[in-house]
PDB file of C-alpha atoms (C1' of nucleotides) in Angstrom:
ATOM      1  CA  MET A 512      -3.623  22.358   5.601  1.00 44.00           C
ATOM      2  CA  SER A 513      -2.235  19.688   7.699  1.00 46.00           C
ATOM      3  CA  ASP A 514      -4.527  17.007   9.458  1.00 58.00           C
ATOM      4  CA  ALA A 515      -5.516  18.108  12.928  1.00 58.00           C
ATOM      5  CA  ASN A 516      -6.744  15.150  14.512  1.00 68.00           C
ATOM      6  CA  ALA A 517      -3.918  12.720  13.503  1.00 76.00           C
ATOM      7  CA  GLN A 518      -3.305  10.745  16.411  1.00 88.00           C
ATOM      8  CA  TYR A 519      -0.897   7.991  14.888  1.00 90.00           C
ATOM      9  CA  GLY A 520       1.801   9.220  12.651  1.00 90.00           C
ATOM     10  CA  PHE A 521       5.585   8.532  11.613  1.00 89.00           C
ATOM     11  CA  ASN A 522       7.551  10.026   9.499  1.00 84.00           C
ATOM     12  CA  GLY A 523       5.124  12.203   7.572  1.00 81.00           C
ATOM     13  CA  LYS A 524       2.266   9.558   7.215  1.00 85.00           C
ATOM     14  CA  ASN A 525      -0.198  10.934   9.639  1.00 85.00           C
ATOM     15  CA  PHE A 526      -3.897   9.175  10.238  1.00 86.00           C
ATOM     16  CA  PRO A 527      -6.251   9.589  12.713  1.00 84.00           C
ATOM     17  CA  CYS A 528      -6.240   5.834  13.230  1.00 85.00           C
ATOM     18  CA  ALA A 529      -3.550   3.149  14.050  1.00 89.00           C
ATOM     19  CA  THR A 530      -4.663   0.552  11.906  1.00 87.00           C
ATOM     20  CA  GLU A 531      -4.425   2.900   8.681  1.00 85.00           C
ATOM     21  CA  LEU A 532      -0.983   3.665   9.623  1.00 89.00           C
ATOM     22  CA  SER A 533      -0.252   0.751   9.972  1.00 91.00           C
ATOM     23  CA  ILE A 534      -1.006  -0.786   6.767  1.00 85.00           C
ATOM     24  CA  SER A 535       1.133   2.181   5.182  1.00 88.00           C
ATOM     25  CA  LEU A 536       3.592   1.506   7.029  1.00 92.00           C
ATOM     26  CA  LEU A 537       4.031  -2.371   5.643  1.00 88.00           C
ATOM     27  CA  ALA A 538       2.237  -1.287   2.243  1.00 84.00           C
ATOM     28  CA  GLY A 539       5.429  -1.168   0.358  1.00 83.00           C
ATOM     29  CA  ARG A 540       6.125  -3.536  -2.414  1.00 83.00           C
ATOM     30  CA  TRP A 541       8.426  -5.779  -0.813  1.00 90.00           C
ATOM     31  CA  LYS A 542       8.514  -5.175   2.569  1.00 92.00           C
ATOM     32  CA  MET A 543       6.205  -7.914   3.581  1.00 88.00           C
ATOM     33  CA  THR A 544       8.573 -10.310   1.663  1.00 89.00           C
ATOM     34  CA  ILE A 545      11.825  -8.776   3.239  1.00 94.00           C
ATOM     35  CA  ILE A 546      10.033  -9.436   6.898  1.00 95.00           C
ATOM     36  CA  TRP A 547       8.654 -12.622   6.082  1.00 89.00           C
ATOM     37  CA  LYS A 548      12.535 -13.616   4.519  1.00 92.00           C
ATOM     38  CA  LEU A 549      14.075 -12.532   8.274  1.00 96.00           C
ATOM     39  CA  ARG A 550      10.985 -14.121   9.658  1.00 94.00           C
ATOM     40  CA  GLU A 551      13.640 -16.918  11.286  1.00 93.00           C
ATOM     41  CA  ASP A 552      17.462 -16.099  11.053  1.00 94.00           C
ATOM     42  CA  LYS A 553      19.154 -12.044  10.217  1.00 97.00           C
ATOM     43  CA  LYS A 554      20.357 -12.535   6.880  1.00 97.00           C
ATOM     44  CA  ARG A 555      23.189 -10.649   5.257  1.00 97.00           C
ATOM     45  CA  TYR A 556      22.213  -8.166   1.714  1.00 97.00           C
ATOM     46  CA  GLY A 557      23.478 -10.589  -0.536  1.00 96.00           C
ATOM     47  CA  GLU A 558      21.312 -13.211   1.146  1.00 96.00           C
ATOM     48  CA  LEU A 559      18.047 -11.396   0.965  1.00 96.00           C
ATOM     49  CA  LYS A 560      18.632 -10.100  -2.200  1.00 95.00           C
ATOM     50  CA  SER A 561      19.134 -13.487  -3.854  1.00 94.00           C
ATOM     51  CA  SER A 562      15.927 -14.847  -1.723  1.00 93.00           C
ATOM     52  CA  ILE A 563      13.773 -12.188  -3.172  1.00 91.00           C
ATOM     53  CA  PRO A 564      13.374 -12.862  -6.942  1.00 88.00           C
ATOM     54  CA  GLY A 565      13.023 -10.128  -8.896  1.00 89.00           C
ATOM     55  CA  ILE A 566      13.840  -7.089  -6.089  1.00 93.00           C
ATOM     56  CA  THR A 567      15.943  -4.822  -7.573  1.00 94.00           C
ATOM     57  CA  HIS A 568      19.221  -3.455  -5.797  1.00 95.00           C
ATOM     58  CA  LYS A 569      18.120  -0.059  -5.582  1.00 95.00           C
ATOM     59  CA  MET A 570      14.359  -1.470  -3.775  1.00 96.00           C
ATOM     60  CA  LEU A 571      16.249  -3.491  -1.528  1.00 97.00           C
ATOM     61  CA  ALA A 572      18.052  -0.949  -0.254  1.00 96.00           C
ATOM     62  CA  GLN A 573      15.533   1.497   0.095  1.00 96.00           C
ATOM     63  CA  GLN A 574      13.194  -0.957   1.511  1.00 96.00           C
ATOM     64  CA  LEU A 575      15.588  -1.894   4.127  1.00 97.00           C
ATOM     65  CA  ARG A 576      15.947   1.676   5.006  1.00 95.00           C
ATOM     66  CA  GLU A 577      12.544   2.102   5.450  1.00 94.00           C
ATOM     67  CA  LEU A 578      11.714  -0.803   7.660  1.00 96.00           C
ATOM     68  CA  GLU A 579      15.165   0.464   9.671  1.00 96.00           C
ATOM     69  CA  GLU A 580      13.841   4.064  10.230  1.00 93.00           C
ATOM     70  CA  ILE A 581      10.078   2.233  11.284  1.00 94.00           C
ATOM     71  CA  GLY A 582      12.142   0.226  13.950  1.00 95.00           C
ATOM     72  CA  ILE A 583      11.612  -3.033  12.404  1.00 97.00           C
ATOM     73  CA  VAL A 584      14.756  -3.955  11.496  1.00 97.00           C
ATOM     74  CA  ARG A 585      18.116  -3.793  12.688  1.00 97.00           C
ATOM     75  CA  ARG A 586      20.830  -3.077  10.839  1.00 97.00           C
ATOM     76  CA  TYR A 587      24.765  -4.696  11.545  1.00 96.00           C
ATOM     77  CA  VAL A 588      27.599  -3.783   9.804  1.00 96.00           C
ATOM     78  CA  TYR A 589      30.934  -5.418  10.099  1.00 96.00           C
ATOM     79  CA  PRO A 590      33.991  -2.981   9.705  1.00 94.00           C
ATOM     80  CA  VAL A 591      35.940  -5.337   7.445  1.00 94.00           C
ATOM     81  CA  VAL A 592      36.357  -5.534   3.453  1.00 92.00           C
ATOM     82  CA  PRO A 593      34.827  -6.094   1.243  1.00 92.00           C
ATOM     83  CA  PRO A 594      31.313  -4.606   3.229  1.00 94.00           C
ATOM     84  CA  LYS A 595      29.326  -7.117   5.340  1.00 97.00           C
ATOM     85  CA  VAL A 596      26.456  -5.842   6.466  1.00 97.00           C
ATOM     86  CA  GLU A 597      23.458  -8.158   8.118  1.00 98.00           C
ATOM     87  CA  TYR A 598      19.767  -7.403   8.866  1.00 98.00           C
ATOM     88  CA  GLU A 599      17.140  -9.089  11.764  1.00 97.00           C
ATOM     89  CA  LEU A 600      14.076  -8.221  12.809  1.00 98.00           C
ATOM     90  CA  THR A 601      13.738  -6.230  16.159  1.00 97.00           C
ATOM     91  CA  GLY A 602      10.996  -6.696  18.467  1.00 97.00           C
ATOM     92  CA  LEU A 603       8.529  -4.830  16.835  1.00 97.00           C
ATOM     93  CA  GLY A 604       9.067  -6.688  13.624  1.00 97.00           C
ATOM     94  CA  LEU A 605       8.992  -9.505  15.400  1.00 97.00           C
ATOM     95  CA  GLY A 606       5.440  -8.106  17.009  1.00 96.00           C
ATOM     96  CA  LEU A 607       4.218  -8.252  13.359  1.00 95.00           C
ATOM     97  CA  LEU A 608       4.429 -11.905  12.868  1.00 96.00           C
ATOM     98  CA  PRO A 609       1.477 -13.367  14.540  1.00 96.00           C
ATOM     99  CA  ILE A 610      -0.402 -10.987  12.791  1.00 94.00           C
ATOM    100  CA  LEU A 611       1.412 -11.952   9.168  1.00 92.00           C
ATOM    101  CA  ASP A 612       0.037 -15.121  10.068  1.00 94.00           C
ATOM    102  CA  ARG A 613      -3.687 -13.869  10.196  1.00 95.00           C
ATOM    103  CA  LEU A 614      -3.098 -12.440   6.754  1.00 93.00           C
ATOM    104  CA  ASN A 615      -1.907 -15.373   5.526  1.00 94.00           C
ATOM    105  CA  GLU A 616      -4.947 -17.342   6.453  1.00 96.00           C
ATOM    106  CA  TRP A 617      -7.160 -14.782   4.866  1.00 96.00           C
ATOM    107  CA  GLY A 618      -5.008 -14.452   2.024  1.00 95.00           C
ATOM    108  CA  GLU A 619      -6.119 -18.484   1.477  1.00 95.00           C
ATOM    109  CA  HIS A 620      -9.276 -17.465  -0.206  1.00 95.00           C
ATOM    110  CA  PHE A 621      -7.422 -16.167  -3.416  1.00 94.00           C
ATOM    111  CA  ARG A 622      -5.703 -19.027  -3.322  1.00 94.00           C
ATOM    112  CA  LEU A 623      -5.097 -19.983  -7.554  1.00 90.00           C
ATOM    113  CA  PRO A 624      -5.588 -23.716  -8.794  1.00 88.00           C
ATOM    114  CA  ASP A 625      -2.268 -24.573  -9.340  1.00 76.00           C
ATOM    115  CA  ARG A 626      -0.568 -26.029 -12.864  1.00 63.00           C
ATOM    116  CA  GLU A 627       0.419 -29.561 -12.214  1.00 56.00           C
ATOM    117  CA  GLY A 628      -2.663 -30.853 -14.534  1.00 49.00           C
ATOM    118  CA  ILE A 629      -1.714 -27.630 -16.995  1.00 46.00           C
ATOM    119  CA  LEU A 630       2.037 -29.007 -16.837  1.00 46.00           C
ATOM    120  CA  SER A 631       1.183 -32.494 -17.139  1.00 41.00           C
ATOM    121  CA  ASN A 632      -1.739 -32.432 -19.651  1.00 41.00           C
ATOM    122  CA  ARG A 633      -1.058 -35.159 -22.163  1.00 36.00           C
TER     123      ARG A 633
ATOM    124  CA  MET B1222       7.079 -13.357 -18.553  1.00 46.00           C
ATOM    125  CA  SER B1223       4.455 -13.459 -16.321  1.00 48.00           C
ATOM    126  CA  ASP B1224       5.462 -14.852 -12.677  1.00 58.00           C
ATOM    127  CA  ALA B1225       5.603 -18.837 -13.252  1.00 59.00           C
ATOM    128  CA  ASN B1226       5.231 -19.692  -9.253  1.00 69.00           C
ATOM    129  CA  ALA B1227       2.725 -17.207  -8.783  1.00 77.00           C
ATOM    130  CA  GLN B1228      -0.486 -18.968  -6.274  1.00 89.00           C
ATOM    131  CA  TYR B1229      -2.063 -16.819  -5.341  1.00 91.00           C
ATOM    132  CA  GLY B1230      -4.190 -13.652  -6.995  1.00 91.00           C
ATOM    133  CA  PHE B1231      -6.756 -11.358  -7.860  1.00 90.00           C
ATOM    134  CA  ASN B1232      -7.999  -9.448 -10.471  1.00 87.00           C
ATOM    135  CA  GLY B1233      -4.616  -9.595 -12.151  1.00 83.00           C
ATOM    136  CA  LYS B1234      -2.359  -8.909  -9.217  1.00 87.00           C
ATOM    137  CA  ASN B1235      -0.512 -12.178  -8.576  1.00 86.00           C
ATOM    138  CA  PHE B1236       1.817 -13.055  -5.962  1.00 87.00           C
ATOM    139  CA  PRO B1237       4.006 -16.269  -4.191  1.00 85.00           C
ATOM    140  CA  CYS B1238       2.710 -15.591  -1.056  1.00 87.00           C
ATOM    141  CA  ALA B1239      -0.758 -15.353   0.374  1.00 91.00           C
ATOM    142  CA  THR B1240       0.297 -12.462   2.862  1.00 88.00           C
ATOM    143  CA  GLU B1241       1.276 -10.223   0.596  1.00 86.00           C
ATOM    144  CA  LEU B1242      -1.733 -10.830  -1.715  1.00 91.00           C
ATOM    145  CA  SER B1243      -3.736  -9.511   1.211  1.00 92.00           C
ATOM    146  CA  ILE B1244      -1.675  -6.626   1.661  1.00 86.00           C
ATOM    147  CA  SER B1245      -1.935  -5.980  -1.707  1.00 89.00           C
ATOM    148  CA  LEU B1246      -5.634  -6.098  -1.561  1.00 93.00           C
ATOM    149  CA  LEU B1247      -5.629  -3.383   1.681  1.00 90.00           C
ATOM    150  CA  ALA B1248      -3.152  -1.292   0.433  1.00 87.00           C
ATOM    151  CA  GLY B1249      -5.390   1.458  -0.936  1.00 86.00           C
ATOM    152  CA  ARG B1250      -5.161   4.508   0.353  1.00 86.00           C
ATOM    153  CA  TRP B1251      -8.322   4.554   1.857  1.00 92.00           C
ATOM    154  CA  LYS B1252      -9.766   0.871   2.184  1.00 93.00           C
ATOM    155  CA  MET B1253      -9.489   0.026   5.734  1.00 89.00           C
ATOM    156  CA  THR B1254     -11.265   3.267   6.564  1.00 90.00           C
ATOM    157  CA  ILE B1255     -13.486   2.184   4.732  1.00 95.00           C
ATOM    158  CA  ILE B1256     -13.979  -1.161   6.317  1.00 95.00           C
ATOM    159  CA  TRP B1257     -13.093   0.214   9.289  1.00 90.00           C
ATOM    160  CA  LYS B1258     -16.426   2.336   9.088  1.00 93.00           C
ATOM    161  CA  LEU B1259     -18.333  -0.716   8.200  1.00 96.00           C
ATOM    162  CA  ARG B1260     -17.618  -2.738  10.851  1.00 94.00           C
ATOM    163  CA  GLU B1261     -20.502  -2.284  12.613  1.00 93.00           C
ATOM    164  CA  ASP B1262     -23.712  -0.832  10.524  1.00 95.00           C
ATOM    165  CA  LYS B1263     -24.013  -0.964   7.003  1.00 97.00           C
ATOM    166  CA  LYS B1264     -24.009   3.016   5.875  1.00 98.00           C
ATOM    167  CA  ARG B1265     -25.347   5.254   2.780  1.00 98.00           C
ATOM    168  CA  TYR B1266     -22.693   6.365   0.587  1.00 98.00           C
ATOM    169  CA  GLY B1267     -23.229   9.641   1.908  1.00 97.00           C
ATOM    170  CA  GLU B1268     -22.986   8.417   5.053  1.00 97.00           C
ATOM    171  CA  LEU B1269     -19.596   7.107   4.250  1.00 96.00           C
ATOM    172  CA  LYS B1270     -18.530  10.365   2.460  1.00 96.00           C
ATOM    173  CA  SER B1271     -19.233  12.382   5.424  1.00 95.00           C
ATOM    174  CA  SER B1272     -17.164   9.974   7.857  1.00 94.00           C
ATOM    175  CA  ILE B1273     -14.278   9.969   6.593  1.00 92.00           C
ATOM    176  CA  PRO B1274     -12.640  13.705   6.023  1.00 90.00           C
ATOM    177  CA  GLY B1275     -10.801  14.536   3.240  1.00 90.00           C
ATOM    178  CA  ILE B1276     -11.852  11.613   1.089  1.00 94.00           C
ATOM    179  CA  THR B1277     -12.610  12.758  -2.251  1.00 96.00           C
ATOM    180  CA  HIS B1278     -16.032  11.614  -4.107  1.00 96.00           C
ATOM    181  CA  LYS B1279     -14.299   9.815  -7.155  1.00 97.00           C
ATOM    182  CA  MET B1280     -11.609   7.968  -4.674  1.00 97.00           C
ATOM    183  CA  LEU B1281     -14.445   6.931  -2.219  1.00 97.00           C
ATOM    184  CA  ALA B1282     -16.555   5.418  -4.920  1.00 97.00           C
ATOM    185  CA  GLN B1283     -13.962   3.842  -7.031  1.00 97.00           C
ATOM    186  CA  GLN B1284     -12.384   1.912  -3.276  1.00 97.00           C
ATOM    187  CA  LEU B1285     -15.881   0.996  -3.045  1.00 97.00           C
ATOM    188  CA  ARG B1286     -15.850  -0.402  -5.723  1.00 97.00           C
ATOM    189  CA  GLU B1287     -12.891  -2.276  -5.765  1.00 96.00           C
ATOM    190  CA  LEU B1288     -13.723  -4.044  -2.118  1.00 97.00           C
ATOM    191  CA  GLU B1289     -16.907  -4.686  -4.146  1.00 97.00           C
ATOM    192  CA  GLU B1290     -14.809  -6.531  -6.417  1.00 95.00           C
ATOM    193  CA  ILE B1291     -12.346  -8.476  -4.107  1.00 96.00           C
ATOM    194  CA  GLY B1292     -15.814  -9.433  -1.917  1.00 97.00           C
ATOM    195  CA  ILE B1293     -15.207  -7.507   0.874  1.00 97.00           C
ATOM    196  CA  VAL B1294     -18.264  -5.280   0.863  1.00 98.00           C
ATOM    197  CA  ARG B1295     -21.905  -5.684  -0.888  1.00 98.00           C
ATOM    198  CA  ARG B1296     -23.856  -3.132  -2.323  1.00 98.00           C
ATOM    199  CA  TYR B1297     -27.199  -2.734  -2.078  1.00 97.00           C
ATOM    200  CA  VAL B1298     -29.606  -0.996  -4.125  1.00 97.00           C
ATOM    201  CA  TYR B1299     -32.803   0.618  -3.697  1.00 96.00           C
ATOM    202  CA  PRO B1300     -34.651   1.544  -6.632  1.00 95.00           C
ATOM    203  CA  VAL B1301     -35.751   4.807  -5.036  1.00 95.00           C
ATOM    204  CA  VAL B1302     -35.493   8.179  -6.661  1.00 92.00           C
ATOM    205  CA  PRO B1303     -33.121  10.059  -5.597  1.00 93.00           C
ATOM    206  CA  PRO B1304     -30.662   6.856  -5.887  1.00 95.00           C
ATOM    207  CA  LYS B1305     -30.323   5.393  -2.283  1.00 97.00           C
ATOM    208  CA  VAL B1306     -27.059   2.605  -1.866  1.00 98.00           C
ATOM    209  CA  GLU B1307     -26.056   1.101   0.784  1.00 98.00           C
ATOM    210  CA  TYR B1308     -22.735  -1.024   1.750  1.00 98.00           C
ATOM    211  CA  GLU B1309     -21.770  -3.473   4.011  1.00 98.00           C
ATOM    212  CA  LEU B1310     -19.154  -5.615   4.825  1.00 98.00           C
ATOM    213  CA  THR B1311     -19.672  -9.600   3.250  1.00 98.00           C
ATOM    214  CA  GLY B1312     -18.445 -12.604   5.220  1.00 97.00           C
ATOM    215  CA  LEU B1313     -14.833 -12.619   3.774  1.00 97.00           C
ATOM    216  CA  GLY B1314     -14.669  -8.580   5.124  1.00 97.00           C
ATOM    217  CA  LEU B1315     -16.035  -9.479   8.811  1.00 97.00           C
ATOM    218  CA  GLY B1316     -12.963 -12.047   8.725  1.00 96.00           C
ATOM    219  CA  LEU B1317     -10.967  -9.067   8.059  1.00 95.00           C
ATOM    220  CA  LEU B1318     -11.451  -7.603  11.549  1.00 96.00           C
ATOM    221  CA  PRO B1319     -10.187  -9.463  14.435  1.00 96.00           C
ATOM    222  CA  ILE B1320      -6.282  -8.700  11.836  1.00 94.00           C
ATOM    223  CA  LEU B1321      -7.664  -5.492  11.636  1.00 92.00           C
ATOM    224  CA  ASP B1322      -8.183  -5.215  15.465  1.00 94.00           C
ATOM    225  CA  ARG B1323      -4.095  -6.835  16.262  1.00 95.00           C
ATOM    226  CA  LEU B1324      -3.163  -4.137  13.443  1.00 92.00           C
ATOM    227  CA  ASN B1325      -4.827  -1.316  15.188  1.00 93.00           C
ATOM    228  CA  GLU B1326      -2.917  -2.768  18.641  1.00 95.00           C
ATOM    229  CA  TRP B1327       0.295  -2.445  17.079  1.00 96.00           C
ATOM    230  CA  GLY B1328       0.217   0.804  15.331  1.00 94.00           C
ATOM    231  CA  GLU B1329      -0.289   1.857  19.262  1.00 95.00           C
ATOM    232  CA  HIS B1330       3.501   2.178  19.154  1.00 94.00           C
ATOM    233  CA  PHE B1331       3.453   5.275  16.715  1.00 93.00           C
ATOM    234  CA  ARG B1332       0.343   6.730  18.943  1.00 93.00           C
ATOM    235  CA  LEU B1333       1.580  10.718  18.747  1.00 89.00           C
ATOM    236  CA  PRO B1334       1.554  12.932  21.804  1.00 87.00           C
ATOM    237  CA  ASP B1335      -2.055  14.435  22.116  1.00 75.00           C
ATOM    238  CA  ARG B1336      -2.292  18.362  21.321  1.00 62.00           C
ATOM    239  CA  GLU B1337      -4.086  19.217  24.812  1.00 54.00           C
ATOM    240  CA  GLY B1338      -1.004  20.771  26.342  1.00 46.00           C
ATOM    241  CA  ILE B1339      -0.696  22.795  23.278  1.00 45.00           C
ATOM    242  CA  LEU B1340      -4.123  23.870  22.915  1.00 44.00           C
ATOM    243  CA  SER B1341      -4.137  24.824  26.875  1.00 39.00           C
ATOM    244  CA  ASN B1342      -0.867  26.537  26.551  1.00 39.00           C
ATOM    245  CA  ARG B1343      -1.457  29.253  28.542  1.00 34.00           C
TER     246      ARG B1343
ATOM    247  C1'  DC C 139      29.930  -5.941  -1.303  1.00 77.66           C
ATOM    248  C1'  DG C 140      26.954  -2.837  -0.362  1.00 77.66           C
ATOM    249  C1'  DG C 141      25.295   2.029  -0.613  1.00 77.66           C
ATOM    250  C1'  DC C 142      23.510   6.291  -3.098  1.00 77.66           C
ATOM    251  C1'  DA C 143      22.477   9.199  -6.840  1.00 77.66           C
ATOM    252  C1'  DT C 144      20.110  10.002 -11.304  1.00 77.66           C
ATOM    253  C1'  DC C 145      16.470   9.814 -14.671  1.00 77.66           C
ATOM    254  C1'  DC C 146      12.347   7.884 -15.991  1.00 77.66           C
ATOM    255  C1'  DC C 147       8.046   5.760 -16.614  1.00 77.66           C
ATOM    256  C1'  DA C 148       3.498   3.798 -14.569  1.00 77.66           C
ATOM    257  C1'  DA C 149       0.313   3.565 -11.386  1.00 77.66           C
ATOM    258  C1'  DA C 150      -2.447   5.833  -7.789  1.00 77.66           C
ATOM    259  C1'  DT C 151      -4.186   9.724  -6.476  1.00 77.66           C
ATOM    260  C1'  DG C 152      -6.869  14.432  -6.345  1.00 77.66           C
ATOM    261  C1'  DA C 153      -9.758  17.946  -8.889  1.00 77.66           C
ATOM    262  C1'  DT C 154     -13.650  18.845 -11.938  1.00 77.66           C
ATOM    263  C1'  DA C 155     -17.549  18.431 -14.175  1.00 77.66           C
ATOM    264  C1'  DC C 156     -21.325  16.280 -16.208  1.00 77.66           C
ATOM    265  C1'  DT C 157     -25.497  12.335 -16.154  1.00 77.66           C
ATOM    266  C1'  DG C 158     -29.552   9.489 -14.546  1.00 77.66           C
TER     267       DG C 158
ATOM    268  C1'  DC D 241     -27.970  11.356  -4.222  1.00 77.66           C
ATOM    269  C1'  DA D 242     -24.286   8.366  -6.354  1.00 77.66           C
ATOM    270  C1'  DG D 243     -21.939   7.253 -10.158  1.00 77.66           C
ATOM    271  C1'  DT D 244     -18.467   8.127 -14.393  1.00 77.66           C
ATOM    272  C1'  DA D 245     -15.111  10.164 -17.351  1.00 77.66           C
ATOM    273  C1'  DT D 246     -11.272  13.113 -17.998  1.00 77.66           C
ATOM    274  C1'  DC D 247      -7.357  15.568 -17.036  1.00 77.66           C
ATOM    275  C1'  DA D 248      -3.723  17.214 -14.195  1.00 77.66           C
ATOM    276  C1'  DT D 249      -0.070  16.111 -10.026  1.00 77.66           C
ATOM    277  C1'  DT D 250       1.900  13.204  -7.132  1.00 77.66           C
ATOM    278  C1'  DT D 251       3.713   9.203  -5.680  1.00 77.66           C
ATOM    279  C1'  DG D 252       6.137   4.417  -6.726  1.00 77.66           C
ATOM    280  C1'  DG D 253       9.034   1.520  -9.000  1.00 77.66           C
ATOM    281  C1'  DG D 254      12.481   0.151 -12.258  1.00 77.66           C
ATOM    282  C1'  DA D 255      17.277   0.481 -14.754  1.00 77.66           C
ATOM    283  C1'  DT D 256      21.563   2.189 -14.691  1.00 77.66           C
ATOM    284  C1'  DG D 257      25.956   4.292 -13.020  1.00 77.66           C
ATOM    285  C1'  DC D 258      29.691   5.885  -9.611  1.00 77.66           C
ATOM    286  C1'  DC D 259      31.399   5.597  -4.898  1.00 77.66           C
ATOM    287  C1'  DG D 260      33.944   3.927  -0.538  1.00 77.66           C
TER     288       DG D 260
END
DNA sequence: CGGCATCCCAAATGATACTG
DNA sequence: CAGTATCATTTGGGATGCCG
């Protein structure tokens, strides 16, 4: 029973509404972080990995491949040994940045009190 | 081992970046849809349910409660029999609408070809 | 160095049924 | 009409190891 009214879709995800599709494309655990890290420069796989505390090897590789499939990032492979691979945002990915800025502002509503008070408490 | 650098959080979700928190708050399977449906008027539970094809009773109730907790929707209970409950966007929820518009535009990149051609195919 | 496969667990979602 | 609870299923993500 497929969704006969789906008008927006990508790779098996289908929605009647473009917004829902967008969110579902961005919803992976690390996708936003990765896009964020690539907002200025392209980066090597290892650079990305060490700039994202807590991400696992598997997830970084997997999410990058999904972002690549979607068309948000582009992958450059240098034919050298040992391998060197760089990732950068595509036009589609760059188009996301202003939206992320807005989401960032919206998220300010949930800022937690900082901990200086606790750390310096007496 | 908690994330000592988390600065944005809500109800157990914690991130160092406001954007990531925002996405995680909106990432539920039906949250965007519900917000979208409430963008103009408040609606009764049953209205929402029948306006969202495929959503289950459980998920609608659950996602509504999460949206309420976050502060995106407000719930009005009329003390009548049978029960009558209405939901509407709060100020925080309304603040999301312009962002959703942008995500909607971005999602246009993934519009599928419509099916008139198929349906009217000979 | 970077990619991929496998196994496993936890979280999210769906189906169904019961309640005021 | 609207809300909860329970159980089954699916999905996402973490750990680990092997490969070119």
